[in-house]
Coordinates of C-alpha atoms and ligand atoms in Angstrom, one line a residue:
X15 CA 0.0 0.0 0.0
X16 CA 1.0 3.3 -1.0
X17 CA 3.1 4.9 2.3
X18 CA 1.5 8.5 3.7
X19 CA 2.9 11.5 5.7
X20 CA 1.0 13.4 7.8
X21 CA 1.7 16.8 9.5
X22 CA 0.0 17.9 12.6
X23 CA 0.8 21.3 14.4
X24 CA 4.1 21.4 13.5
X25 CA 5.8 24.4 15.1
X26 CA 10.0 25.2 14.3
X27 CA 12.0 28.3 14.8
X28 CA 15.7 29.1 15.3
X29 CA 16.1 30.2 18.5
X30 CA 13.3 32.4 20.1
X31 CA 12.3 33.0 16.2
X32 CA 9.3 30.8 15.2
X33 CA 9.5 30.5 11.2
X34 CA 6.6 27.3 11.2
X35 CA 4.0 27.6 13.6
X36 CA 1.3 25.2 14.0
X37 CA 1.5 23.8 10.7
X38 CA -1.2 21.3 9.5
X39 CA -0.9 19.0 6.5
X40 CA -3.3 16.5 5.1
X41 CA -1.5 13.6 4.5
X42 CA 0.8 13.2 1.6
X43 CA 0.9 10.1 -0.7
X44 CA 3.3 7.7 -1.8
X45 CA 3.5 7.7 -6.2
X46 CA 2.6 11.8 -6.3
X47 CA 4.7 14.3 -6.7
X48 CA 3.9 17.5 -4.4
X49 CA 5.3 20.6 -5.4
X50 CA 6.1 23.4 -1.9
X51 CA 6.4 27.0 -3.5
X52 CA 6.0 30.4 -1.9
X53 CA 8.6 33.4 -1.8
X54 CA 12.0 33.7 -0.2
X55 CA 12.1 33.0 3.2
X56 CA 9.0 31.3 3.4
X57 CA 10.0 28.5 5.5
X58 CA 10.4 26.1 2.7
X59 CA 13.8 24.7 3.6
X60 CA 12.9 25.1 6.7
X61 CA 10.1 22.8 6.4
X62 CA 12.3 20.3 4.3
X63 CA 15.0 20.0 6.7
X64 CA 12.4 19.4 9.5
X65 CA 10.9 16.7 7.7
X66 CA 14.8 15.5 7.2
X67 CA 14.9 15.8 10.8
X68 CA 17.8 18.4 10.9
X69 CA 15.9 21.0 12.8
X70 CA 14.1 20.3 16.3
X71 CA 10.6 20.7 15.9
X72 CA 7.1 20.6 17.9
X73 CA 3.9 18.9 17.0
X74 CA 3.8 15.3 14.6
X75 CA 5.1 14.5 11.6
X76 CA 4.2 10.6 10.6
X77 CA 4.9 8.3 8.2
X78 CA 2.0 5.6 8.0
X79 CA 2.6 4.3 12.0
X80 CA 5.9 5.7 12.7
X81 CA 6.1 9.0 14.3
X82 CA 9.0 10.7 12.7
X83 CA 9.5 13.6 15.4
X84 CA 12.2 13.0 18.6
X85 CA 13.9 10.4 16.0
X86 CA 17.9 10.7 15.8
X87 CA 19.3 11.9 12.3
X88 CA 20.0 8.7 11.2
X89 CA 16.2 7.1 12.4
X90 CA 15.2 9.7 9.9
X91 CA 17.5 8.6 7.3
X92 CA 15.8 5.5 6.9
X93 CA 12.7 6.9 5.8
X94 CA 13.7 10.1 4.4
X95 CA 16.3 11.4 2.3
X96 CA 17.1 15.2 2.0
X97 CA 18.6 17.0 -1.0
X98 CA 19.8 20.5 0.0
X99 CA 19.0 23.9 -1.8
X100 CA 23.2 24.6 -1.1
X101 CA 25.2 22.4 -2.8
X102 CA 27.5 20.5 -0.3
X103 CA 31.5 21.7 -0.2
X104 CA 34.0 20.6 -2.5
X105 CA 34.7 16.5 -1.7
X106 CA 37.6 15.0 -3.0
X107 CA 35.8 11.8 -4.1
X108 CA 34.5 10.7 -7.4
X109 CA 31.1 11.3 -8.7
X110 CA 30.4 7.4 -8.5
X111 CA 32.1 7.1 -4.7
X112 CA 29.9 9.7 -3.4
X113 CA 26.8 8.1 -5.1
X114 CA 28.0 4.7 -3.5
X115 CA 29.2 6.4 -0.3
X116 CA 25.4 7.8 0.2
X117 CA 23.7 4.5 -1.2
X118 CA 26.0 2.4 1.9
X119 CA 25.0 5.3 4.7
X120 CA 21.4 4.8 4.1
X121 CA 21.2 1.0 4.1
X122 CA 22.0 -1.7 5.9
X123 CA 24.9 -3.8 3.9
X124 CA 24.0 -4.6 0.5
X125 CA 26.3 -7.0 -1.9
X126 CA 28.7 -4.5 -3.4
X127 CA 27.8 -5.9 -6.8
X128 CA 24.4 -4.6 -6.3
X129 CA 25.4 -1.6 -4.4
X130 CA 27.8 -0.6 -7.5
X131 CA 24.8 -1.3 -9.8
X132 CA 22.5 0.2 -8.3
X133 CA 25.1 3.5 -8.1
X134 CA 25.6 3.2 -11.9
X135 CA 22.0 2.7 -12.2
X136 CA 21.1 6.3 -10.4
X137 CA 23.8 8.3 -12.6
X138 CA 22.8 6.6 -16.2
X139 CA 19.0 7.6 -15.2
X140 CA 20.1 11.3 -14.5
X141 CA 22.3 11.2 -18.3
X142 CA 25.5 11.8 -16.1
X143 CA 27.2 8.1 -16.0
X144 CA 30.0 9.8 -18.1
X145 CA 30.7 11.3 -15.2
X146 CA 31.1 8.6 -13.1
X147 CA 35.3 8.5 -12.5
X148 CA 35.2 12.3 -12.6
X149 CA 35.8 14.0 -9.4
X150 CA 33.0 16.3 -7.8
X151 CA 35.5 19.2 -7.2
X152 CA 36.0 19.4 -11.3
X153 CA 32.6 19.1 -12.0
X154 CA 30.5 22.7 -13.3
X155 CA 27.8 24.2 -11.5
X156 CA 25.3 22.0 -13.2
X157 CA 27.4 18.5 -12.7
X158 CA 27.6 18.8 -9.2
X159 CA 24.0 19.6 -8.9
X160 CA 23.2 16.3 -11.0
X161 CA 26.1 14.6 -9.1
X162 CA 24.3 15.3 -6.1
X163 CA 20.7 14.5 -7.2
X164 CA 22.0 10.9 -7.9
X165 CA 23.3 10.5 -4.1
X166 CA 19.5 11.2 -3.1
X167 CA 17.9 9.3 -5.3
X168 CA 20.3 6.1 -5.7
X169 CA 19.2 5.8 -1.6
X170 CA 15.5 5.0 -2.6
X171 CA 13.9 6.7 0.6
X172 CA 10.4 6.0 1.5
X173 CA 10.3 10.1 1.8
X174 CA 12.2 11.9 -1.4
X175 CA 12.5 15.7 -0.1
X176 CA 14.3 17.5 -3.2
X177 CA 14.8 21.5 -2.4
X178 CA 15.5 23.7 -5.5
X179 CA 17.0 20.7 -7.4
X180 CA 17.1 22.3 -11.2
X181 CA 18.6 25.5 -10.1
X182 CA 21.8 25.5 -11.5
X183 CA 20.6 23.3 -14.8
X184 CA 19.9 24.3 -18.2
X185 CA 16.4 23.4 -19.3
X186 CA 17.1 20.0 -21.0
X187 CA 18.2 18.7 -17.8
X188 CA 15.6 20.6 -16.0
X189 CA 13.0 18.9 -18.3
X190 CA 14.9 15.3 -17.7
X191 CA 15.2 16.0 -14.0
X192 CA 11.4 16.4 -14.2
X193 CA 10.5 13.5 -15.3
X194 CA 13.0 11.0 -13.7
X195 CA 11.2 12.7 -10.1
X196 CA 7.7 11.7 -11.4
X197 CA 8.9 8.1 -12.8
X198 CA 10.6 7.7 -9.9
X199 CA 7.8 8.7 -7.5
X200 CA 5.1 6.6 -9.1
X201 CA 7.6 3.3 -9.7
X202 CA 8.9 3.2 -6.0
X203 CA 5.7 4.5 -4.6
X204 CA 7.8 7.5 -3.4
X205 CA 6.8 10.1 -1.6
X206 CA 8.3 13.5 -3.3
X207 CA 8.0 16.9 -1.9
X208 CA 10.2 19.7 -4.1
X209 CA 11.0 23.2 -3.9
X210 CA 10.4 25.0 -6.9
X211 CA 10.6 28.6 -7.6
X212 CA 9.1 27.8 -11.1
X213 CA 5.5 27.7 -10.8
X214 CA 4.4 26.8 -14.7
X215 CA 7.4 23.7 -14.1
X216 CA 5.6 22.9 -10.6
X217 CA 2.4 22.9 -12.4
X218 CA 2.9 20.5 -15.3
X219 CA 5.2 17.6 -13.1
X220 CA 3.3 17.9 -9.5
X221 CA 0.1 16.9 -8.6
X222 CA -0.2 19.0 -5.6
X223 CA 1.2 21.9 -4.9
X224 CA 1.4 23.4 -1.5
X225 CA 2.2 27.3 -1.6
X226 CA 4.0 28.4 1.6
X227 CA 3.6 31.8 3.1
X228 CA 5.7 33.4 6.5
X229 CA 5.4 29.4 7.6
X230 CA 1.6 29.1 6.9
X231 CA -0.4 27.4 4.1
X232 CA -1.5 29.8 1.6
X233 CA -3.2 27.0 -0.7
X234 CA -3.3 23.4 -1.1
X235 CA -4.5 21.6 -4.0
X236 CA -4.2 20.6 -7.3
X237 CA -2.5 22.8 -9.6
X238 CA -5.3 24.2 -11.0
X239 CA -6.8 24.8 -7.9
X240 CA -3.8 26.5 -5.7
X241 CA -2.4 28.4 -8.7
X242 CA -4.8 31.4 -9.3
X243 CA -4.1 35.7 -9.6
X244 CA -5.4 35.8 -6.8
X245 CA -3.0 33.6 -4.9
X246 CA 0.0 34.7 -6.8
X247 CA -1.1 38.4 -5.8
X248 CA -1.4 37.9 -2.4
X249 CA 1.3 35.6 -1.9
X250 CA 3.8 37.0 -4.1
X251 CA 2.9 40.2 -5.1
X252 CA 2.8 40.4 -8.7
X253 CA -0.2 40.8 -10.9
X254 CA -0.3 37.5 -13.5
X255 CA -2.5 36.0 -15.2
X256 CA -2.9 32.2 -15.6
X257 CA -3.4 30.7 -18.8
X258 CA -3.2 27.8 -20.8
X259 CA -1.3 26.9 -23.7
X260 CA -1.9 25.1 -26.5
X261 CA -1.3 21.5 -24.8
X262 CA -3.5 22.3 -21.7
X263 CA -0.6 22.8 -19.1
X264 CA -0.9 26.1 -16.6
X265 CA 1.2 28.9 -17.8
X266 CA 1.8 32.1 -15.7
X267 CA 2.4 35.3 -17.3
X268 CA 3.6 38.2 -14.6
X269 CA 2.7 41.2 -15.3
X270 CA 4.4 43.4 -13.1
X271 CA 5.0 43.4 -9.4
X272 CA 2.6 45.1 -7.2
Ligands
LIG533 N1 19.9 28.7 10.4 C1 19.1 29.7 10.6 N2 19.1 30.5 11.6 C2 18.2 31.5 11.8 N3 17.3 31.8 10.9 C3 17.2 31.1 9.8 C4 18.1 30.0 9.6 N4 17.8 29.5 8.4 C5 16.7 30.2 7.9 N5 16.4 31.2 8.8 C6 15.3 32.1 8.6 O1 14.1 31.4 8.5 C7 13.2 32.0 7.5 C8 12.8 30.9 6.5 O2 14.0 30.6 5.8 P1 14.0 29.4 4.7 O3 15.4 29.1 4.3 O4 13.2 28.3 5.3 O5 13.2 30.1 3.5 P2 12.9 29.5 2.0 O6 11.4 29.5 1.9 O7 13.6 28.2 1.8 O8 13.5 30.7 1.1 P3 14.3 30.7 -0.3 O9 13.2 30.6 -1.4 O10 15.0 32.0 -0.3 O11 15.2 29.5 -0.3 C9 14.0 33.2 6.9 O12 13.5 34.4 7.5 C10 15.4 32.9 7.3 O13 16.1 34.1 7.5
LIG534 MG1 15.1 27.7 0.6

């Protein structure tokens, strides 16, 4: 059966500063892709790295039976692996090392034939096993974001939490990136929450989208639903329209900002 994560009054902050306060989700589903947007400081990573149980948090966050809160780092890295927006520092390991390296910190042993296909496996599905005996600190921008995209997904979480992942890529690979998330989601039964600052790109790969807003929900639903002028007014403060296109998908045109 498809796995689900539920949020109930989840309250975090950094120090006396409360960013997410009382915070209720309905429960996300394993094999859909849910798309958390909403404007700079937000809360989204915030909200990610609490889910990746980086940040100390209040209220519940479960996963089918298992209550995720008061778990160590690694309890959480069983169930949920955590892409960050900032790309980690320079390693001096190989793109396929590190790709092994995360696959062995996330499991229990695993044959190293398997482990080393499975590693393979995760880099020919992103288009970078070309890469593979490259090392990370000669990669570009773009590489190491790939590079780093295949350590989170060659770990096969129950909980895929992606933040910004197609910053630093050019639209081909934005495109690819896109679709491997929504294969992967539905094959695996995974559940995917991303940060996207693209809203048309959220639109046509997601099918929720959660819009964020000083740590509260500002909609919820399907993209049709939670994308509207009026949202993207209030939220962001542009005027836009929302459109169509020729193949059906949700377009948004900005205007100008209000
Ligand atoms: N380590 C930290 N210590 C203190 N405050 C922090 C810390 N990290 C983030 N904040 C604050 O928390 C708020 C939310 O930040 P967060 O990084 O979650 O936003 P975001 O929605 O991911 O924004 P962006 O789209 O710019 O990445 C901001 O006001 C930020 O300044
Ligand atoms: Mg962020």
């Amino acid at each position: 059966m498809a796995p689900h994560l539920t949020i109930e009054g989840l309250s975090v902050g950094y120090g006396r500063r409360r960013i997410i306060e009382a915070l209720d989700l309905p429960a996300l589903t394993g094999g859909t892709v849910t798309a958390l947007i909403g404007p700079n400081a937000a809360g989204k990573t915030t909200l990610l790295r609490t889910l990746a149980g980086l940040v100390p948090a209040k209220g519940s966050i479960r996963l089918d039976d298992v209550e995720l809160t008061g778990l160590s780092v690694n309890g959480h890295a069983r169930h949920v692996t955590y892409m960050p927006q900032a790309l980690p520092q320079r390693v001096a390991l190989t793109v396929f090392e590190a790709t092994l390296s995360a696959l062995m910190s996330a499991r229990d042993a695993l044959p190293t034939k398997e482990a080393h296909e499975r590693a393979l496996n995760a880099l020919a599905r992103l288009g970078i096993a070309d890469l593979a005996m490259r090392g990370l600190d000669e990669l570009s921008g773009g590489q190491r974001q790939l590079a780093s995209l295949a350590q989170s997904i060659v770990r096969e979480p129950t909980v895929l939490l992606l933040d910004e992942p197609t910053s630093a890529l050019d639209i081909h690979h934005q495109m690819r990136v896109m679709q491997l998330v929504e294969e992967l989601a539905r094959e695996r039964a995974i559940i995917v929450i991303i940060v996207l600052h693209d809203i048309a790109q959220a639109a046509r790969y997601a099918q929720r989208i959660v819009v964020l807003e000083n740590g509260t929900i500002a909609a919820d639903g399907a993209p049709g639903a939670a994308i509207t002028p009026e949202t993207l007014a209030r939220v962001y403060k542009v005027e836009a329209r929302v459109e169509r296109c020729s193949h059906g998908f949700l377009q948004v045109i900005v205007d100008r900002a209000l």
